[in-house]
Short mmCIF file of C-alpha atoms and ligand atoms in Angstrom, two decimals:
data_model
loop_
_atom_site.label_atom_id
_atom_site.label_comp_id
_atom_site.label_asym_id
_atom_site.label_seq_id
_atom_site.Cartn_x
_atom_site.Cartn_y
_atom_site.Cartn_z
CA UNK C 15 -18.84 25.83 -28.48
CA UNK C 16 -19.56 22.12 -29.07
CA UNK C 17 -23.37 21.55 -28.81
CA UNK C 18 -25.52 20.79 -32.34
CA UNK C 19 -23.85 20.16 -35.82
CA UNK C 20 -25.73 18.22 -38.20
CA UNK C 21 -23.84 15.23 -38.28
CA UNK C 22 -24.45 14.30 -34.99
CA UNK C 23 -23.65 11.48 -33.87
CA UNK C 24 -26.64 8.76 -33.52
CA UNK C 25 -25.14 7.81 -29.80
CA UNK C 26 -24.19 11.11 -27.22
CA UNK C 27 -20.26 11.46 -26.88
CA UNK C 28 -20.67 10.23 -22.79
CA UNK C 29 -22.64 7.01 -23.92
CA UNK C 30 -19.87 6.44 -27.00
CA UNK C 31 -16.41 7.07 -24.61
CA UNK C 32 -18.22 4.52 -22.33
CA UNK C 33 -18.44 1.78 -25.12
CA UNK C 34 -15.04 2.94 -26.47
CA UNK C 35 -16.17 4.21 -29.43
CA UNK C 36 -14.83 7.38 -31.30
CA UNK C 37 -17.34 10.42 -30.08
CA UNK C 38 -17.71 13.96 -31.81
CA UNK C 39 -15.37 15.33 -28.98
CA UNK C 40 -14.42 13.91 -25.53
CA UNK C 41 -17.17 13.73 -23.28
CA UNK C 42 -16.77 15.81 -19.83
CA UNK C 43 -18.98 16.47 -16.82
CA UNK C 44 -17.09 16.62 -12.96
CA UNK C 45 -17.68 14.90 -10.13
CA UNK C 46 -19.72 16.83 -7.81
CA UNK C 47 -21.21 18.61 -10.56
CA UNK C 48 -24.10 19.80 -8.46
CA UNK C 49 -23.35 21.26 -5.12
CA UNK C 50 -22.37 24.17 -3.11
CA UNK C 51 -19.74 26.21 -5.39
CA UNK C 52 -22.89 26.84 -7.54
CA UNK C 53 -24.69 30.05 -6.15
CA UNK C 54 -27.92 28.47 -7.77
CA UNK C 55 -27.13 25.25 -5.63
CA UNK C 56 -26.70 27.38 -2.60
CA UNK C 57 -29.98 29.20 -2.48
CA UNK C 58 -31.84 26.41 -3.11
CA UNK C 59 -29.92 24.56 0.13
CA UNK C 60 -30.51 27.69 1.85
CA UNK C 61 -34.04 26.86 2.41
CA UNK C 62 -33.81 23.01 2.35
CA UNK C 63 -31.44 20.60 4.32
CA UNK C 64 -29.55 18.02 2.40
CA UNK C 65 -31.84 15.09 3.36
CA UNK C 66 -34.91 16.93 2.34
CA UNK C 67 -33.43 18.01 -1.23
CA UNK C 68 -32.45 14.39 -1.95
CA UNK C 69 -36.04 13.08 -1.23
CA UNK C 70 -38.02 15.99 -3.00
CA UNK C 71 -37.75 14.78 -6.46
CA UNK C 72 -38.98 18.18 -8.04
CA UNK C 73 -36.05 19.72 -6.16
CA UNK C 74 -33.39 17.37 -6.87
CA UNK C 75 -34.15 17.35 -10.80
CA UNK C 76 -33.60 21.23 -10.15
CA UNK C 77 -29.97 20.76 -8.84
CA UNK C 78 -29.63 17.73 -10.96
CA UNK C 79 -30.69 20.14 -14.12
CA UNK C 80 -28.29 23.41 -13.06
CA UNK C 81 -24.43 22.08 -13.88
CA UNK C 82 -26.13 20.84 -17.36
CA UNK C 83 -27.89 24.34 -18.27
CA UNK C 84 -25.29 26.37 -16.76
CA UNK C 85 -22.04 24.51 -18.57
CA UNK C 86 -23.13 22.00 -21.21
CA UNK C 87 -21.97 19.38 -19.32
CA UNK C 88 -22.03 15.76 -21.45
CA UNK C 89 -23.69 13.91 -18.58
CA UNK C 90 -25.73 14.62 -15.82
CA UNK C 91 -25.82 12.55 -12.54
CA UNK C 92 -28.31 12.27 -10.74
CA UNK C 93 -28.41 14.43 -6.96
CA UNK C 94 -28.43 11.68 -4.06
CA UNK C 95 -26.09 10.30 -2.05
CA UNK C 96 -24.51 7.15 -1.54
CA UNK C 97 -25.97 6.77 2.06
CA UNK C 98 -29.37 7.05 0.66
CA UNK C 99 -30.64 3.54 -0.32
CA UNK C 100 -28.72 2.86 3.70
CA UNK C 101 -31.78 4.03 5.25
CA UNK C 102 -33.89 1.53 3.80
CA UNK C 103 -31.88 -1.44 5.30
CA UNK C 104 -33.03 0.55 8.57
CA UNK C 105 -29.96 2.31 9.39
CA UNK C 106 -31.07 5.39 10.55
CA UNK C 107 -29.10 8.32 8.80
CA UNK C 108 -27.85 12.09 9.45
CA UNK C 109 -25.33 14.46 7.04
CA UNK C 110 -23.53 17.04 9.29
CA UNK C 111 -22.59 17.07 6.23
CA UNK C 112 -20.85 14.23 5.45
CA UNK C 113 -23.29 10.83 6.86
CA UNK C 114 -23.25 10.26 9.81
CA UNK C 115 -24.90 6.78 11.72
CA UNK C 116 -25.89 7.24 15.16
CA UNK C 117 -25.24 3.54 16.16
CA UNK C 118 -22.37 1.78 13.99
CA UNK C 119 -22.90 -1.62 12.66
CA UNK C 120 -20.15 -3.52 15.03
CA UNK C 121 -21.45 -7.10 15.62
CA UNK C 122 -22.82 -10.29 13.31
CA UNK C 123 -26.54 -9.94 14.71
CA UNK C 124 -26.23 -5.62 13.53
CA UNK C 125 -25.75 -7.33 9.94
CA UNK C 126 -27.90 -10.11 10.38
CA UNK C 127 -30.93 -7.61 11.21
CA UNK C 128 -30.15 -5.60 7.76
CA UNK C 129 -33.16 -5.49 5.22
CA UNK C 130 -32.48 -6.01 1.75
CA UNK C 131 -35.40 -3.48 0.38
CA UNK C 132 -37.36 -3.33 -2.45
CA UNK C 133 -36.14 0.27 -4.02
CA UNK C 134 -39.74 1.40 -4.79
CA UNK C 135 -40.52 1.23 -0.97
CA UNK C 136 -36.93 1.96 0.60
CA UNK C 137 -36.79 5.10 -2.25
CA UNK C 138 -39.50 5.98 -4.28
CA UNK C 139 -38.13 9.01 -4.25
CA UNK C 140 -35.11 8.52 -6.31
CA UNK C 141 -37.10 6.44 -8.54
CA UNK C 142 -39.69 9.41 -9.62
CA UNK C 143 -36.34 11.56 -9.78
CA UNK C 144 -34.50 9.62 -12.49
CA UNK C 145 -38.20 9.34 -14.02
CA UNK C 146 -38.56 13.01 -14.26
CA UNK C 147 -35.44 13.46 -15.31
CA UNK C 148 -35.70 11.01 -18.48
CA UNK C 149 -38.25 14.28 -19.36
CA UNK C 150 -36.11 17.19 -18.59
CA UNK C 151 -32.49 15.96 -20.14
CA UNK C 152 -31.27 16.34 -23.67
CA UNK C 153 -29.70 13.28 -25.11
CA UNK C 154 -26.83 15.35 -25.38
CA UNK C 155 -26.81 14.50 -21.29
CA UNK C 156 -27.39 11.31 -20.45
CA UNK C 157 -28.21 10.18 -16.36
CA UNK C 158 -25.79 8.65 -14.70
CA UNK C 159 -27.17 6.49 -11.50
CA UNK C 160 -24.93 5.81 -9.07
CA UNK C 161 -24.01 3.82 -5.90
CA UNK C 162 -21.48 3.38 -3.29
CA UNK C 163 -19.37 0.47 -3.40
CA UNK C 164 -20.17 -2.29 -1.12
CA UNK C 165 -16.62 -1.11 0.98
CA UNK C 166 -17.10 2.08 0.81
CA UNK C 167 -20.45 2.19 2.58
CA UNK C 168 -19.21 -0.51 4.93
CA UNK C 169 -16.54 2.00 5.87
CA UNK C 170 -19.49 4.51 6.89
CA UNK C 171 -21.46 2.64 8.64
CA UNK C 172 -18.71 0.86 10.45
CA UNK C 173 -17.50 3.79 11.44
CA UNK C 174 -20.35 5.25 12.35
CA UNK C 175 -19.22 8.38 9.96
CA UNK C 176 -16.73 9.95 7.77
CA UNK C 177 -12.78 9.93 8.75
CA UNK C 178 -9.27 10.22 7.26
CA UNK C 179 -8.24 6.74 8.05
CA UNK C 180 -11.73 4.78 8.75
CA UNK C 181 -10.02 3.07 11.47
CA UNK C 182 -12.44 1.97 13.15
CA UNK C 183 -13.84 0.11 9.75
CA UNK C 184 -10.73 -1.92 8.71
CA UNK C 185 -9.82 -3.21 12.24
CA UNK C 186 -13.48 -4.61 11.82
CA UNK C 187 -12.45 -6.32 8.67
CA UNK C 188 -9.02 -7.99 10.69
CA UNK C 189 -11.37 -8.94 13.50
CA UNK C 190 -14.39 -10.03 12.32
CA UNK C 191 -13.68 -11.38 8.63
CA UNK C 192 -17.27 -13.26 8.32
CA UNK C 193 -19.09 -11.18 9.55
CA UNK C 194 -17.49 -7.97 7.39
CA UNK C 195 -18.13 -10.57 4.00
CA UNK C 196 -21.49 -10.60 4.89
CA UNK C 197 -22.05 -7.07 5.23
CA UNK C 198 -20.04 -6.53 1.72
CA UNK C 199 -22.32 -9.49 0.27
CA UNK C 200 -25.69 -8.17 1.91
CA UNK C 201 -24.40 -4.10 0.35
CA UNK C 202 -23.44 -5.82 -2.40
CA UNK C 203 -27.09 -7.35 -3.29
CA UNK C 204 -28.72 -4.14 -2.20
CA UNK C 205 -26.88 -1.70 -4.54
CA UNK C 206 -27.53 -4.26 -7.14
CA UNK C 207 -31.46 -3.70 -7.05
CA UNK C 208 -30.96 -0.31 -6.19
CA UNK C 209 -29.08 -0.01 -9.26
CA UNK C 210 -31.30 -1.98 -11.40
CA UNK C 211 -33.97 0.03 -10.75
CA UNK C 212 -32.35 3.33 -11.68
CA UNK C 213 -31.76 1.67 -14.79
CA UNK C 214 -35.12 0.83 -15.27
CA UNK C 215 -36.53 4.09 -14.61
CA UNK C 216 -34.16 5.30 -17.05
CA UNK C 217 -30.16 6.16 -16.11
CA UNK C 218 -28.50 5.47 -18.81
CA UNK C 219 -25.36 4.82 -17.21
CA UNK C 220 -24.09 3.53 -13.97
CA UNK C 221 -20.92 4.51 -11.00
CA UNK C 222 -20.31 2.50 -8.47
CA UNK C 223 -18.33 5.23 -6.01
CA UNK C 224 -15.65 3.30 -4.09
CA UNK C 225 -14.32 6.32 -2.16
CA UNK C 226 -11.95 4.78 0.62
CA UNK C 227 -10.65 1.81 -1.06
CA UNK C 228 -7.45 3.61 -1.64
CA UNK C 229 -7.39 2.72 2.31
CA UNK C 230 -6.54 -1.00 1.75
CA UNK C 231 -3.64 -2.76 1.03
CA UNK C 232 -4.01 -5.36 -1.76
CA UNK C 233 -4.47 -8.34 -0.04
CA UNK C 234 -7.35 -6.40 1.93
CA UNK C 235 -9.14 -5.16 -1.61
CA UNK C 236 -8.69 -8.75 -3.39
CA UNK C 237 -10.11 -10.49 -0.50
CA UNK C 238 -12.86 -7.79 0.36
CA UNK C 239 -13.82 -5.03 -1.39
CA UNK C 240 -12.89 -6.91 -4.71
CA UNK C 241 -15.11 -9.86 -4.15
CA UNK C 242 -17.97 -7.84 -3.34
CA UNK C 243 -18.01 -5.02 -6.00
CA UNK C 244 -17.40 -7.91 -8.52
CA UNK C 245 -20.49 -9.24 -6.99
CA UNK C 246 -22.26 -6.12 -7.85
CA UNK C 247 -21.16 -5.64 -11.44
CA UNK C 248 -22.20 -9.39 -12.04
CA UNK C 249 -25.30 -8.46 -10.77
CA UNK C 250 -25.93 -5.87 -13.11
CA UNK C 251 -24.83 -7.45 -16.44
CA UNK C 252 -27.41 -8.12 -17.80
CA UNK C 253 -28.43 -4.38 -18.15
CA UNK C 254 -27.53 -3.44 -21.37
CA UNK C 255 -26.23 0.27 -19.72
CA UNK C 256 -21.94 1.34 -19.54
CA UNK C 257 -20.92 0.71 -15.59
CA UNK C 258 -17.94 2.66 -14.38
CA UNK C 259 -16.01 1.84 -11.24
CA UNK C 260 -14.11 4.27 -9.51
CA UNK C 261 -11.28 3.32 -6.98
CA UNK C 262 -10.94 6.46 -5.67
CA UNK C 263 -6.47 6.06 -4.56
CA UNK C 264 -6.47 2.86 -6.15
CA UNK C 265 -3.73 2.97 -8.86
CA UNK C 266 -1.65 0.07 -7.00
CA UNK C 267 -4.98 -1.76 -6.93
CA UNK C 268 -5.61 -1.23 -11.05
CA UNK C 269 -4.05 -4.87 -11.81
CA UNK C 270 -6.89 -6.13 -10.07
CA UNK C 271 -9.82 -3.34 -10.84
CA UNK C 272 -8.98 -4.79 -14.44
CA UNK C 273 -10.98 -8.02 -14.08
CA UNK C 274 -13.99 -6.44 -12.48
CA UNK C 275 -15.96 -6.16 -14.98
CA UNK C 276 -16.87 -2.35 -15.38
CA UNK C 277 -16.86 -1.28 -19.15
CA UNK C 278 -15.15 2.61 -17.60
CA UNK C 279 -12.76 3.10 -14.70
CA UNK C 280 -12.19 5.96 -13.12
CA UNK C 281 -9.17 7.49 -12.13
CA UNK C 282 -7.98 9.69 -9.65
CA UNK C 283 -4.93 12.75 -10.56
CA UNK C 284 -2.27 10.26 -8.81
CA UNK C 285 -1.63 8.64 -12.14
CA UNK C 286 -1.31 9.48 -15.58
CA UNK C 287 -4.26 7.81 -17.55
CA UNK C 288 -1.79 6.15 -20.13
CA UNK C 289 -0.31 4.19 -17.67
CA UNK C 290 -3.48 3.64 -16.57
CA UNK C 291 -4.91 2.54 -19.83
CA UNK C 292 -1.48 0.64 -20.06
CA UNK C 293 -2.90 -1.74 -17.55
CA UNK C 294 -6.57 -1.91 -18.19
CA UNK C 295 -6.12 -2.62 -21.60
CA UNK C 296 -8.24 -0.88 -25.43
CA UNK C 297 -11.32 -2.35 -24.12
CA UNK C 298 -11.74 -0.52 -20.65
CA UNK C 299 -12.18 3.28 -21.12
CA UNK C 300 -10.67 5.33 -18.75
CA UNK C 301 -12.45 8.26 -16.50
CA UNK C 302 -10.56 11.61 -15.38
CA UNK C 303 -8.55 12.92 -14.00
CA UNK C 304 -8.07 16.46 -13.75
CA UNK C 305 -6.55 17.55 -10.10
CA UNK C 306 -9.58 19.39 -8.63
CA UNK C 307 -7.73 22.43 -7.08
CA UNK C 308 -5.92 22.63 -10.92
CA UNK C 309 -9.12 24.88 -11.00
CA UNK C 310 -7.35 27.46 -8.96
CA UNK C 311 -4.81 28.30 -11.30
CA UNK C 312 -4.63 30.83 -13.89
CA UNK C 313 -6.78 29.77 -17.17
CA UNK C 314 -3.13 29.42 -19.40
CA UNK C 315 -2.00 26.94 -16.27
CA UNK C 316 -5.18 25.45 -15.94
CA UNK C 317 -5.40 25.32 -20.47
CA UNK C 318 -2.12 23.16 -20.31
CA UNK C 319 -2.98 21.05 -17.10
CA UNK C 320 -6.23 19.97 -18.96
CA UNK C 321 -3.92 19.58 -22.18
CA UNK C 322 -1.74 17.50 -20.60
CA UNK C 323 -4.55 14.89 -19.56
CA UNK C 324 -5.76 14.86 -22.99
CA UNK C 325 -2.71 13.94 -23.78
CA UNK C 326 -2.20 11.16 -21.16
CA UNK C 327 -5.68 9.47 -22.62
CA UNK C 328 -4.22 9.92 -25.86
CA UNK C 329 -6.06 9.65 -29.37
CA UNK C 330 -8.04 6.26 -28.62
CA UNK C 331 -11.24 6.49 -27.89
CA UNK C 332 -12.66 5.69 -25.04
CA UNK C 333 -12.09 8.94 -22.54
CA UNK C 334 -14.30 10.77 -20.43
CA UNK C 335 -12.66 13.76 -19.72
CA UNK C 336 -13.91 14.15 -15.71
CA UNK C 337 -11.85 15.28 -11.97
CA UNK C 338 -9.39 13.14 -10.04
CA UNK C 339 -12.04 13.00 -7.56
CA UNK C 340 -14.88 15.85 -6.62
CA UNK C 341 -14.90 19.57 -6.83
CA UNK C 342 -13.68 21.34 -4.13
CA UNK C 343 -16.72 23.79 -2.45
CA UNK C 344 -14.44 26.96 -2.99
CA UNK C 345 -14.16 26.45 -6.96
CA UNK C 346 -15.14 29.53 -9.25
CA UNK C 347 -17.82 28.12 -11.85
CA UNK C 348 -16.39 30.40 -14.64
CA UNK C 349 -13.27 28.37 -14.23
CA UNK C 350 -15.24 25.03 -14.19
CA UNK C 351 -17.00 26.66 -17.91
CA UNK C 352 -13.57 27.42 -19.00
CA UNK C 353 -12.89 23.64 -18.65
CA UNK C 354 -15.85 22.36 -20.78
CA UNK C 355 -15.42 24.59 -23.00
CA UNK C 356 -11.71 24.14 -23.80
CA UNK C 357 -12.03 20.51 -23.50
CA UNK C 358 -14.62 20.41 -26.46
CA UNK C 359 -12.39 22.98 -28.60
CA UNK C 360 -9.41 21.38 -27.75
CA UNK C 361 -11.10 17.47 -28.59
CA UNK C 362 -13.07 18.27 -31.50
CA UNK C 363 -13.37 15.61 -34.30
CA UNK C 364 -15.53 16.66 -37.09
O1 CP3 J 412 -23.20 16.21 -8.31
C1 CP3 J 412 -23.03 15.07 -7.86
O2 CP3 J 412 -21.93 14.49 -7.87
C2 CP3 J 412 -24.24 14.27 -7.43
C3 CP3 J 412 -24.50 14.12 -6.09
C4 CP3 J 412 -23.62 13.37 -5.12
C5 CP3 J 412 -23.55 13.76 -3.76
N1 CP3 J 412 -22.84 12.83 -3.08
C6 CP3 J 412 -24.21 14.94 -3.19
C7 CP3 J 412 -23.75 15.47 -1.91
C8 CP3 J 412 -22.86 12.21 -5.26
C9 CP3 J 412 -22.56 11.40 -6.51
C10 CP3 J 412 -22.37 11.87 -3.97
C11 CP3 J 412 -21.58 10.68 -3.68
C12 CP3 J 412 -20.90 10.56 -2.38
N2 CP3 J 412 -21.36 10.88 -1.14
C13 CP3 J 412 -19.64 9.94 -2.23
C14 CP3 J 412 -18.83 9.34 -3.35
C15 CP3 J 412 -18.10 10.35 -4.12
C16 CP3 J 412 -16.88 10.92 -3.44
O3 CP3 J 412 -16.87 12.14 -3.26
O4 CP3 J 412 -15.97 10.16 -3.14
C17 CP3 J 412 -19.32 9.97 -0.86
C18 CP3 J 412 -18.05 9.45 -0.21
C19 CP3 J 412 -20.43 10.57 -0.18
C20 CP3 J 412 -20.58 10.77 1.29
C21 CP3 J 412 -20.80 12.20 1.60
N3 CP3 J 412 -21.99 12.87 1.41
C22 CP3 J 412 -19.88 13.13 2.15
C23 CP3 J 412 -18.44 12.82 2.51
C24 CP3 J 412 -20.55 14.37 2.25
C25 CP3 J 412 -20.02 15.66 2.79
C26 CP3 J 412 -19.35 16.31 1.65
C27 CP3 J 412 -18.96 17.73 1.83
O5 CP3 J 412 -18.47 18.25 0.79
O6 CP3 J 412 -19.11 18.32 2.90
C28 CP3 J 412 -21.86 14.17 1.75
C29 CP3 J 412 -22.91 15.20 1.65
C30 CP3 J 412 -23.20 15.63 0.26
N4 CP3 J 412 -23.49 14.77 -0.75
C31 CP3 J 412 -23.25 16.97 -0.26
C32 CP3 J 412 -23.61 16.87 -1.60
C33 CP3 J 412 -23.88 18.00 -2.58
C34 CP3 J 412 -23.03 18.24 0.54
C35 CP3 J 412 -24.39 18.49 1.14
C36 CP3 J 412 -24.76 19.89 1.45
O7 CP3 J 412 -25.34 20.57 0.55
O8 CP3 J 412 -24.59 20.25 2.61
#
């Protein structure tokens, strides 16, 4: 095991990978960390829908709190979703159980009538929950806030819910260009107070989730979704906490992703981190990127598959060890504390 030693190091191995410094071992925690393959997250959710557990803050520090105790994880992130700050603008919302919006935003007046909110009004809630969870958490786990991307929610809430293609979404952005900038601008300077006030009520790190952008071409992403995440991280700079963008499918995109701004970028399993960290360069670290049904195999498969993306990352610093994208619901846990474990064995430094 990895946790104490007395020459700890003065910043947590997460927080240190995220400013490219050398860390005690390579940091990991999973996207999806909390959620249904836990049986400890399923009995809770047995007696609480999804919407409720993200606004009871006592709750959500629970499920927040169980990957940590139950694996050691190196960061926690904080239970939500990426619809939730959507509500405030007055979009009504639904999960059955991915988001769904009962009337999709399809016209210039829809965007014009959007609210940019004040996060203690639109969410208290997740304020008091990163609060209580500056309490609860070790150092040894920082928070990570989070947000969707300003084209990633766009996508939801164009569509009107989740799909393979978001159709429905991009034809929007052919159609109606103005009108989808200002939806990615208005997103855009919503996340970036929603974010702000994570920060201030004390995540110490910041994702911005950019699920579907793997969706675009490139002329699409530098003219959209570029524009307006860029928008976001500039909005946010002058927070002294790590931001990590993840372009979920974006590894023909990374040319650009470079020059957004984020101080981590997150990879999917579709390409090997050092060609990622090829193109973004010693001072962006790199995120991932573990294929999530790897987890399936046999540990000696699953020992070398997690070898071989150490490897990938290579002896720099600046590598959170972390999934292509999240855990699939089926997943054995003892296989996701084999990970952690052999990660920090396998990465120790001293
Ligand atoms: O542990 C964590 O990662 C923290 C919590 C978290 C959730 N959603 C909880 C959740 C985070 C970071 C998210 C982000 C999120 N939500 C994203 C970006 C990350 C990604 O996966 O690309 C997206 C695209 C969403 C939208 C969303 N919310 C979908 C597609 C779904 C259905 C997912 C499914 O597996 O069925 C949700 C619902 C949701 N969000 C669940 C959880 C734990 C399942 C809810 C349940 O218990 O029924």
């Amino acid at each position: 095991m990895s946790e104490g030693g007395d020459a700890a190091p003065a910043m947590s191995p997460f927080l240190a990978a995220c400013r490219c410094e050398p860390a005690a071992h390579t940091p990991v925690w999973i996207m999806r960390q909390a959620g249904r393959y836990l049986p400890e997250y399923r009995k809770i959710r047995s007696e609480v829908d999804f919407l409720t557990l993200t606004k009871t803050p006592d709750l959500a520090v629970e499920v927040t709190l169980q990957p940590v105790r139950r694996f050691g994880m190196d960061a926690a992130i904080l239970f939500s979703d990426i619809m939730t700050p959507v509500e405030g603008m007055g979009v009504p919302l639904d999960f059955a159980p991915g988001p769904v919006i009962e009337t999709p935003i399809r016209s210039v007046e829809q965007v014009d009538a959007l609210r940019i909110p004040d996060p203690e009004e639109g969410v208290p809630f997740v304020l008091e929950t990163v609060r209580l969870l500056g309490e609860e958490l070790p150092d040894s786990a920082p928070l990570i806030g989070f947000a969707g991307a300003p084209f990633t929610l766009f996508c939801y809430l164009v569509q009107g819910g989740g799909s393979k293609t978001f159709s429905e979404a991009k034809a929007f952005l052919f159609a109606e260009p103005e009108a989808s900038r200002k939806l990615l601008e208005k997103l855009a300077d919503t996340m970036v107070r929603y974010l702000e006030a994570q920060a201030l009520a004390g995540a110490k790190a910041l994702m911005i989730f950019d699920s579907w952008v793997g969706l675009l071409g490139p002329e699409q992403y530098r003219e959209f979704a570029f524009p307006a995440v860029r928008r976001m991280i500039e909005g946010l700079d002058h927070l002294d906490v790590p931001l990590i963008y993840f372009p979920n499918q974006g590894s023909t995109l990374l040319g650009t992703v470079r020059d957004c701004g984020a101080d981590v970028v997150g990879i999917d399993w579709r390409l090997p981190l050092a060609d990622a960290r090829k193109t973004l360069g010693p001072e962006i670290a790199v995120q991932g990127n573990l294929d999530p049904t790897a987890l399936f195999a046999p540990r000696d498969e699953l020992a070398r598959q997690i070898d071989r993306v150490l490897a990938d990352a290579g002896p720099a610093p600046g590598h959170i060890f972390n999934l292509g994208h999240g855990i699939e619901r089926t997943t054995d846990p003892d296989a996701v504390a084999f990970l952690v474990d052999h990660v920090h064995e396998v990465s120790q430094r001293g």
